Amino acid sequence: MEFQYRDPEIEKMPREELLALQLQKLKTEIEIALRTPFYKERLSKAGIKSRDDIRTLDDLNRIPFTTKNDLRDGFPYGFLAIPKEEVVRLHASSGTTGVPTTIYFSRSDLKNWAGFMARCIYGAGCNKTDVFQNMITYGLFTGGLGFHQGGEEVGMLVIPAGAGNTGRQFKMMQDYGTTVLHATPSFLLHLETKMKEAGVERESLSIKRAFAGAEPYSEDTRKRIEALLKVDVYNSYGLSEMNGPGVAFECQCKAGLHIWEDGYMAEIVNPDTLEPVKDGETGELILTILCREATPILRYRTRDLTSFYTQPCECGRTHRRLRRITGRSDDMLIINGVNVFPSQIEEVIMGMKEVGNNYLIVVEKDGALDRLTVKTEISAEIFMDDSRPLNALKDKIKETLQASISINPRVELHESGSLPVTEGKAVRVKDTRPKDV
Ligand code: AMP
Ligand code: ZN
C-alpha cells in the first residue's frame, strides 16, 4: 500500500527524537499551565514552580491528575492561561452537573488543532480532490468544527451538513458528488437502513471513505458499515478536553489509532490504583495536551479504557497506537454520540415533587440508533386514572430533560411503588445495547 503523510518528518520521527520533542513541549506546557489560577496552586503544591522543575519525561509522574470535576470547579476561567482578548473560540461539553466543561482556544490553538485533524484526514488517504460531507453536530460539540477545519486544511471541499435528516444527506451526496463522510457509527448504520427505504441506489453515490467516532463501536460494526455502504471506515478518537477529534486516528492499516505524540502525552493507568499498567494491558487513558496555549490540561483522566499496541505500525509512523476504546471507568453513557451522566437525569426528575421515589433509565437500540427511555414512578398523591395531569407531567419531564441533556427521551410514568426494587445497590440504568466491542 502507498501511504501518504502530511507531516512526514514528524509522523515518522525516530522515537528518541520524538521523546525529546515531547519533553520540550511538556516544559512549555508547564510554563503555560503555571499562568492559570488552578495549576499555579496545584503544581506549586507538588513542588513544580517553573518549567525547569521538569527535567525528564519521568517527571510527568510528579504532576497531579486533573478530572472533569476539577474543570467544572474551575469554571469559567480557572484554566485560562492567556488574556481574554486573545481567546477566539470556546467549545463545551456536558459534565455530571449543569456546569459545562469549557475549553478556550487562541488563534494559534485553532491552527494547531486543524493541523492535527488534517494529518488524520490526509493519512486516511484523502486529498484536495475529495468532497467531504460532515454529518455531525456543529455547535459547542467539537466534532463539527474540528473536522470542518481539518477538511479545509487538507483542501477538500467541505459541506457543513450537520447531523440528522437522512433524506437531505442523500440529496447532498448526489448533488455535490460527496466522496468522504463523517458521522457517528450509529448514524452511518442508520443511513444505510434509510437508503433502502428511500430507494437510493448505491451506484448514484460517489462515497469512498467514512470517518466514524464520538462513541464506542466494535470491529464488527466497522465491517458491517463497510460492507453495507461500501466505504472504507476509519476510527476517529478525541474528546473536548483535548480539543476534540484529532487526538488519535487510524491510518490506512486500520489497526489501532495513532495518537499524535507531538501534541499529546498518553499514559495508561489502572483506574483504581492510578499506577501505570504493564505495556499492552488495558487501563484508563490519561492525556496531557502539548499543543494548546489558552487552556492547558495536564494528566487528564479521560475515563476511557484502552491499551497500547506494543509493535510499530506497518505504515512507518512512529507514534504509538491505541486499541479501540472498550468502555469507560465511570458511568457516563454515550447516546447517539451525546454524553449523558445518569446523575443529570436524576437531578431533573428528583427535583420534581410530582415524581415518586423510584426511576429507571433504559437505553436500547431502535434500529441503528440509540433510544433513551426514562421510566419514573409518580408520587402517591397523584392518581393513575386521571390522564390530564399525567400528560402534563410527562411533557414537563420531557422538556426539562431535553433542556438538560440535549436528548429527547421517551418518558413512561408508573404507579408509586411499581418499578422493580433491587436488593443492595440500586440499578438505575438498564443498557441493553449489544456490547460487541
Ligand atoms: P466529547 O468530549 O463530548 O467529545 O466526548 C468525548 C468522549 O466520547 C470520549 O471521552 C469517549 O468516551 C467518547 N469517544 C469519542 N470518540 C470515540 C471513539 N472513536 N471510540 C470510542 N469512544 C469515543
Ligand atoms: Zn499506521
Short mmCIF file of N, CA and C and ligand atoms in Angstrom, two decimals, residues 251 253 258 313 315 317, ligand 2:
data_model
loop_
_atom_site.label_atom_id
_atom_site.label_comp_id
_atom_site.label_asym_id
_atom_site.label_seq_id
_atom_site.Cartn_x
_atom_site.Cartn_y
_atom_site.Cartn_z
N CYS A 251 -4.72 4.98 10.61
CA CYS A 251 -4.09 5.17 9.30
C CYS A 251 -4.69 4.12 8.37
N CYS A 253 -3.75 1.32 7.56
CA CYS A 253 -3.62 -0.07 8.01
C CYS A 253 -4.84 -0.48 8.83
N HIS A 258 -3.33 5.83 15.78
CA HIS A 258 -2.10 6.55 16.13
C HIS A 258 -2.45 7.75 16.98
N CYS A 313 3.69 0.25 13.71
CA CYS A 313 2.71 0.07 12.64
C CYS A 313 3.43 -0.10 11.29
N CYS A 315 2.71 1.25 8.62
CA CYS A 315 2.70 2.47 7.81
C CYS A 315 3.98 3.29 8.00
N ARG A 317 4.69 5.14 10.62
CA ARG A 317 4.56 6.20 11.63
C ARG A 317 5.09 5.66 12.96
ZN ZN B 2 -0.14 3.25 10.88
#
